[in-house]
Amino acid sequence: MKRILLINGPNLNRLGMREPNIYGEKTLKQLEEEVTQFALDINTEVSCFQSNHEGEIIDMIHGAEHTYDGIIINPGAFTHYSYAIRDAIASISLPVVEVHISNVHAREEFRHTSVTAPVTVGQIVGLGFYGYKLAVLAILQK
Ligand code: DQA
């Protein structure tokens, strides 16, 4: 069985309560259950982790190397400025797919830049929770 680590970054624990017009009405728990079930149906195990802290996210990325086959990450606002998370992704050999629930390109200028995307295998934006499922498929292709 393939194993994928799902990392959601800051403020994504507020899904369902946070700007529902942008991020929808469903909670992080629902997201994690949906993605976990989708993956299980194709014989893949997903482990879920959420943190509001940059260092914790970096530690999870480092620790994933010998346990998982790939990482799905939504770094939240860290996407736009965390060179430390970028370097952590670059430091491991696993395929990493970046996901954003909202279409960041249709939003404020500062969201148009991702400092992390260049060290991932690809980025999926604007497709809501479905983007995470596509990311599972993408990692299985690697
Ligand atoms: C987000 C987009 C980011 O700009 C924002 O800071 C988030 C969520 C998304 O999933 O659309 O926290 O990553």
Coordinates of N, CA and C and ligand atoms in Angstrom, one line a residue:
M1 N 0.8 -1.2 0.0 CA 0.0 0.0 0.0 C 0.9 1.3 0.0
K2 N 0.6 2.2 -0.9 CA 1.3 3.5 -0.9 C 0.9 4.3 0.3
R3 N 1.8 5.2 0.7 CA 1.5 6.1 1.9 C 1.7 7.5 1.5
I4 N 0.8 8.4 1.8 CA 0.9 9.8 1.5 C 0.7 10.6 2.8
L5 N 1.5 11.6 2.9 CA 1.3 12.5 4.1 C 0.6 13.8 3.6
L6 N -0.5 14.1 4.2 CA -1.2 15.4 3.9 C -1.0 16.4 4.9
I7 N -0.4 17.5 4.5 CA -0.1 18.6 5.5 C -0.9 19.8 5.1
N8 N -1.7 20.3 6.1 CA -2.4 21.6 5.9 C -1.8 22.6 6.9
G9 N -1.5 23.8 6.3 CA -0.8 24.8 7.1 C -1.7 25.7 7.9
P10 N -1.2 26.9 8.2 CA -1.9 27.8 9.1 C -3.3 28.2 8.7
N11 N -4.2 28.3 9.6 CA -5.6 28.7 9.5 C -6.5 27.7 8.8
L12 N -5.9 26.7 8.3 CA -6.8 25.7 7.6 C -7.6 24.8 8.6
N13 N -7.2 24.9 9.9 CA -8.0 24.3 11.0 C -9.3 25.1 11.1
R14 N -9.4 26.3 10.5 CA -10.6 27.1 10.6 C -11.5 26.9 9.4
L15 N -11.3 25.9 8.6 CA -12.1 25.6 7.4 C -13.6 25.4 8.0
G16 N -14.5 25.9 7.2 CA -15.9 25.8 7.7 C -16.4 27.0 8.4
M17 N -15.5 27.7 9.1 CA -15.8 28.9 9.8 C -15.2 30.1 9.1
R18 N -14.1 29.8 8.4 CA -13.2 30.9 7.9 C -13.7 31.3 6.5
E19 N -14.1 32.5 6.3 CA -14.4 33.0 4.9 C -15.1 31.9 4.1
P20 N -16.3 31.5 4.5 CA -16.9 30.3 3.7 C -17.2 30.7 2.3
N21 N -17.3 32.0 2.0 CA -17.6 32.4 0.6 C -16.3 32.0 -0.3
I22 N -15.2 31.9 0.3 CA -13.9 31.6 -0.4 C -13.6 30.1 -0.2
Y23 N -13.7 29.6 1.0 CA -13.2 28.3 1.3 C -14.2 27.2 1.4
G24 N -15.5 27.6 1.4 CA -16.6 26.7 1.5 C -17.0 26.5 2.9
E25 N -18.0 25.6 3.1 CA -18.7 25.4 4.4 C -18.1 24.2 5.1
K26 N -17.3 23.4 4.4 CA -16.9 22.1 5.1 C -15.7 22.3 5.9
T27 N -15.5 21.5 6.9 CA -14.5 21.6 7.9 C -13.2 20.8 7.5
L28 N -12.1 21.1 8.2 CA -10.9 20.3 8.0 C -11.1 18.8 8.2
K29 N -11.9 18.5 9.2 CA -12.1 17.1 9.5 C -12.8 16.4 8.3
Q30 N -13.8 17.2 7.7 CA -14.5 16.6 6.5 C -13.5 16.5 5.3
L31 N -12.6 17.5 5.2 CA -11.6 17.4 4.1 C -10.8 16.2 4.3
E32 N -10.3 16.0 5.5 CA -9.4 14.9 5.8 C -10.1 13.5 5.6
E33 N -11.3 13.5 6.0 CA -12.1 12.2 5.8 C -12.3 11.9 4.3
E34 N -12.7 13.0 3.6 CA -12.9 12.8 2.1 C -11.7 12.3 1.4
V35 N -10.6 12.9 1.7 CA -9.3 12.6 1.0 C -8.8 11.2 1.4
T36 N -9.0 10.9 2.7 CA -8.5 9.6 3.2 C -9.4 8.5 2.6
Q37 N -10.7 8.7 2.5 CA -11.6 7.7 1.9 C -11.3 7.5 0.4
F38 N -11.1 8.7 -0.3 CA -10.8 8.6 -1.7 C -9.6 7.8 -2.0
A39 N -8.6 8.0 -1.1 CA -7.3 7.3 -1.3 C -7.4 5.8 -0.9
L40 N -8.1 5.5 0.1 CA -8.3 4.1 0.6 C -9.0 3.3 -0.6
D41 N -9.9 3.9 -1.3 CA -10.6 3.3 -2.4 C -9.6 2.9 -3.5
I42 N -8.5 3.5 -3.5 CA -7.5 3.1 -4.5 C -6.2 2.6 -3.8
N43 N -6.5 2.0 -2.7 CA -5.5 1.3 -2.0 C -4.3 2.1 -1.5
T44 N -4.6 3.3 -1.0 CA -3.5 4.3 -0.6 C -3.9 4.8 0.8
E45 N -2.9 4.9 1.6 CA -3.1 5.3 3.0 C -2.7 6.8 3.1
V46 N -3.6 7.6 3.7 CA -3.2 9.1 3.9 C -3.1 9.3 5.4
S47 N -2.0 10.0 5.8 CA -1.9 10.4 7.2 C -2.1 11.9 7.2
C48 N -2.9 12.5 8.1 CA -3.2 13.9 8.0 C -2.6 14.7 9.2
F49 N -2.1 15.8 8.8 CA -1.4 16.7 9.8 C -1.8 18.1 9.5
Q50 N -2.1 18.9 10.5 CA -2.3 20.4 10.4 C -1.5 21.1 11.4
S51 N -0.9 22.2 11.0 CA -0.2 23.0 12.0 C -0.3 24.5 11.6
N52 N -0.3 25.3 12.7 CA -0.2 26.8 12.4 C 1.3 27.3 12.6
H53 N 2.2 26.3 12.8 CA 3.6 26.7 13.1 C 4.6 26.2 12.0
E54 N 5.3 27.1 11.6 CA 6.3 26.9 10.5 C 7.2 25.7 10.8
G55 N 7.8 25.8 12.0 CA 8.8 24.8 12.4 C 8.2 23.4 12.5
E56 N 7.0 23.3 12.9 CA 6.4 21.9 13.0 C 6.1 21.4 11.6
I57 N 5.8 22.3 10.7 CA 5.6 21.8 9.3 C 6.9 21.3 8.7
I58 N 7.9 22.1 9.0 CA 9.3 21.7 8.5 C 9.7 20.4 9.1
D59 N 9.5 20.2 10.4 CA 9.9 18.9 11.0 C 9.1 17.7 10.4
M60 N 7.8 17.9 10.0 CA 7.0 16.9 9.4 C 7.6 16.5 8.0
I61 N 7.9 17.6 7.3 CA 8.5 17.4 5.9 C 9.8 16.5 6.0
H62 N 10.7 16.9 6.9 CA 11.9 16.2 7.1 C 11.6 14.7 7.5
G63 N 10.7 14.5 8.4 CA 10.4 13.2 8.9 C 9.8 12.3 7.9
A64 N 9.2 12.8 6.9 CA 8.4 12.0 5.9 C 9.3 11.2 5.0
E65 N 10.5 11.6 4.9 CA 11.3 11.0 3.8 C 11.3 9.5 3.7
H66 N 11.5 8.8 4.8 CA 11.6 7.3 4.7 C 10.3 6.6 5.1
T67 N 9.2 7.3 5.3 CA 8.0 6.7 5.7 C 6.9 6.8 4.6
Y68 N 7.0 7.8 3.8 CA 5.9 8.1 2.8 C 6.4 8.0 1.4
D69 N 5.4 7.9 0.5 CA 5.8 7.9 -0.9 C 5.6 9.3 -1.6
G70 N 5.0 10.2 -0.8 CA 4.8 11.5 -1.3 C 4.1 12.4 -0.3
I71 N 4.1 13.7 -0.6 CA 3.4 14.7 0.3 C 2.5 15.6 -0.5
I72 N 1.3 15.8 0.1 CA 0.4 16.8 -0.4 C 0.4 17.9 0.6
I73 N 0.7 19.1 0.2 CA 0.8 20.2 1.1 C 0.0 21.5 0.7
N74 N -0.8 22.0 1.6 CA -1.3 23.3 1.4 C -0.7 24.2 2.5
P75 N 0.4 24.9 2.1 CA 1.1 25.7 3.1 C 0.4 26.9 3.6
G76 N -0.9 27.2 3.2 CA -1.6 28.4 3.6 C -0.8 29.6 3.2
A77 N -0.8 30.6 4.0 CA -0.1 31.9 3.7 C 1.4 31.7 3.7
F78 N 1.9 30.6 4.3 CA 3.4 30.4 4.2 C 3.8 30.2 2.7
T79 N 2.9 29.8 1.9 CA 3.2 29.6 0.5 C 3.9 30.9 -0.1
H80 N 3.4 32.0 0.4 CA 3.8 33.3 -0.3 C 5.1 33.8 0.2
Y81 N 5.7 33.3 1.3 CA 6.9 33.9 1.8 C 7.8 33.0 2.6
S82 N 7.4 31.7 2.8 CA 8.3 30.8 3.7 C 9.4 30.2 2.9
Y83 N 10.6 30.8 2.8 CA 11.8 30.2 2.2 C 12.2 29.0 3.0
A84 N 11.9 28.9 4.3 CA 12.2 27.8 5.2 C 11.5 26.6 4.8
I85 N 10.2 26.7 4.5 CA 9.4 25.5 4.0 C 9.8 25.2 2.6
R86 N 10.1 26.1 1.8 CA 10.6 25.8 0.5 C 11.9 25.0 0.6
D87 N 12.8 25.4 1.4 CA 14.1 24.7 1.6 C 13.9 23.3 2.1
A88 N 12.9 23.1 3.0 CA 12.6 21.8 3.6 C 12.1 20.9 2.5
I89 N 11.2 21.4 1.6 CA 10.7 20.6 0.5 C 11.9 20.2 -0.4
A90 N 12.7 21.2 -0.7 CA 13.9 20.9 -1.6 C 14.9 19.9 -1.0
S91 N 14.8 19.8 0.3 CA 15.8 18.9 1.0 C 15.5 17.5 1.0
I92 N 14.2 17.1 0.6 CA 13.8 15.7 0.6 C 13.7 15.2 -0.9
S93 N 13.6 13.9 -1.0 CA 13.6 13.4 -2.4 C 12.1 12.9 -2.8
L94 N 11.2 13.1 -1.9 CA 9.8 12.7 -2.2 C 9.1 13.6 -3.1
P95 N 8.2 13.1 -4.0 CA 7.3 14.1 -4.7 C 6.4 14.8 -3.8
V96 N 6.3 16.1 -4.0 CA 5.5 17.0 -3.2 C 4.5 17.7 -4.1
V97 N 3.2 17.7 -3.9 CA 2.3 18.4 -4.7 C 1.6 19.5 -3.8
E98 N 1.6 20.7 -4.3 CA 1.1 21.9 -3.6 C -0.4 22.1 -4.0
V99 N -1.3 22.3 -3.0 CA -2.7 22.5 -3.3 C -3.2 23.7 -2.7
H100 N -4.0 24.5 -3.4 CA -4.7 25.6 -2.8 C -6.2 25.4 -3.1
I101 N -7.0 25.6 -2.1 CA -8.5 25.4 -2.2 C -9.0 26.5 -3.1
S102 N -8.6 27.8 -2.9 CA -9.1 28.9 -3.7 C -8.2 29.1 -4.9
N103 N -8.8 29.9 -5.8 CA -8.0 30.3 -7.0 C -7.2 31.5 -6.6
V104 N -6.0 31.2 -6.1 CA -5.1 32.3 -5.6 C -4.8 33.4 -6.7
H105 N -4.9 33.0 -7.9 CA -4.6 34.0 -9.0 C -5.7 35.0 -9.2
A106 N -6.9 34.6 -8.7 CA -8.1 35.6 -8.8 C -8.2 36.4 -7.6
R107 N -7.2 36.3 -6.7 CA -7.3 37.1 -5.4 C -6.2 38.1 -5.3
E108 N -5.9 38.6 -4.1 CA -4.9 39.7 -3.9 C -3.6 39.3 -4.6
E109 N -2.9 40.4 -5.0 CA -1.6 40.3 -5.7 C -0.6 39.4 -4.9
F110 N -0.6 39.6 -3.5 CA 0.4 38.8 -2.8 C 0.2 37.3 -2.9
R111 N -1.0 36.9 -3.2 CA -1.3 35.4 -3.3 C -0.8 34.9 -4.7
H112 N -0.5 35.7 -5.6 CA -0.1 35.2 -6.9 C 1.3 34.6 -6.9
T113 N 2.1 34.9 -5.9 CA 3.4 34.3 -5.9 C 3.5 33.1 -4.9
S114 N 4.0 32.0 -5.3 CA 4.3 30.9 -4.4 C 5.8 30.7 -4.4
V115 N 6.4 30.8 -3.2 CA 7.9 30.6 -3.2 C 8.1 29.1 -3.0
T116 N 7.1 28.3 -2.7 CA 7.2 26.9 -2.5 C 7.0 26.1 -3.8
A117 N 6.1 26.5 -4.7 CA 5.8 25.8 -5.9 C 7.0 25.3 -6.7
P118 N 8.0 26.2 -6.9 CA 9.1 25.8 -7.8 C 9.9 24.5 -7.3
V119 N 9.7 24.1 -6.0 CA 10.4 22.9 -5.6 C 9.5 21.7 -5.4
T120 N 8.2 21.9 -5.9 CA 7.3 20.8 -5.9 C 7.2 20.2 -7.3
V121 N 6.5 19.1 -7.4 CA 6.4 18.5 -8.8 C 5.2 19.2 -9.5
G122 N 4.3 19.8 -8.7 CA 3.2 20.5 -9.4 C 2.3 21.2 -8.4
Q123 N 1.5 22.1 -8.9 CA 0.6 22.9 -8.0 C -0.9 22.8 -8.6
I124 N -1.8 22.6 -7.7 CA -3.2 22.5 -8.1 C -4.0 23.6 -7.3
V125 N -4.6 24.5 -8.1 CA -5.3 25.7 -7.4 C -6.7 25.8 -7.8
G126 N -7.5 26.3 -6.9 CA -8.9 26.8 -7.3 C -9.9 25.7 -7.4
L127 N -9.6 24.5 -7.1 CA -10.6 23.4 -7.4 C -11.2 22.9 -6.1
G128 N -11.1 23.6 -5.0 CA -11.7 23.2 -3.7 C -11.0 22.0 -3.2
F129 N -11.9 21.2 -2.5 CA -11.3 19.9 -1.9 C -10.9 18.9 -3.0
Y130 N -11.6 19.0 -4.1 CA -11.3 18.1 -5.2 C -9.8 18.2 -5.6
G131 N -9.1 19.3 -5.4 CA -7.7 19.5 -5.7 C -6.9 18.5 -5.0
Y132 N -7.2 18.2 -3.7 CA -6.5 17.3 -2.9 C -6.5 15.9 -3.4
K133 N -7.7 15.5 -4.0 CA -7.9 14.2 -4.5 C -7.1 14.0 -5.8
L134 N -7.1 15.1 -6.6 CA -6.2 15.1 -7.8 C -4.8 14.9 -7.4
A135 N -4.4 15.5 -6.3 CA -3.0 15.5 -5.8 C -2.6 14.0 -5.4
V136 N -3.6 13.3 -4.9 CA -3.4 11.9 -4.5 C -3.0 11.1 -5.8
L137 N -3.9 11.3 -6.9 CA -3.7 10.7 -8.1 C -2.3 11.0 -8.7
A138 N -2.0 12.3 -8.6 CA -0.7 12.8 -9.2 C 0.5 12.1 -8.5
I139 N 0.4 12.0 -7.2 CA 1.5 11.3 -6.5 C 1.6 9.8 -6.9
L140 N 0.5 9.2 -7.1 CA 0.5 7.8 -7.5 C 1.1 7.6 -8.9
Q141 N 1.1 8.6 -9.7 CA 1.7 8.5 -11.0 C 3.2 8.6 -11.0
K142 N 3.7 9.1 -9.9 CA 5.2 9.4 -9.8 C 6.0 8.2 -9.6
Ligands
DQA1 C1 -4.8 29.0 0.6 C2 -4.5 30.3 -0.1 C3 -3.6 31.2 0.7 O1 -3.3 32.4 0.0 C4 -4.2 31.5 2.1 O2 -3.3 32.2 2.8 C5 -4.6 30.2 2.8 C6 -5.3 29.2 2.0 C7 -5.9 28.2 -0.2 O3 -6.0 27.0 0.1 O4 -6.6 28.7 -1.0 O5 -4.5 30.1 4.0 O6 -3.6 28.2 0.6

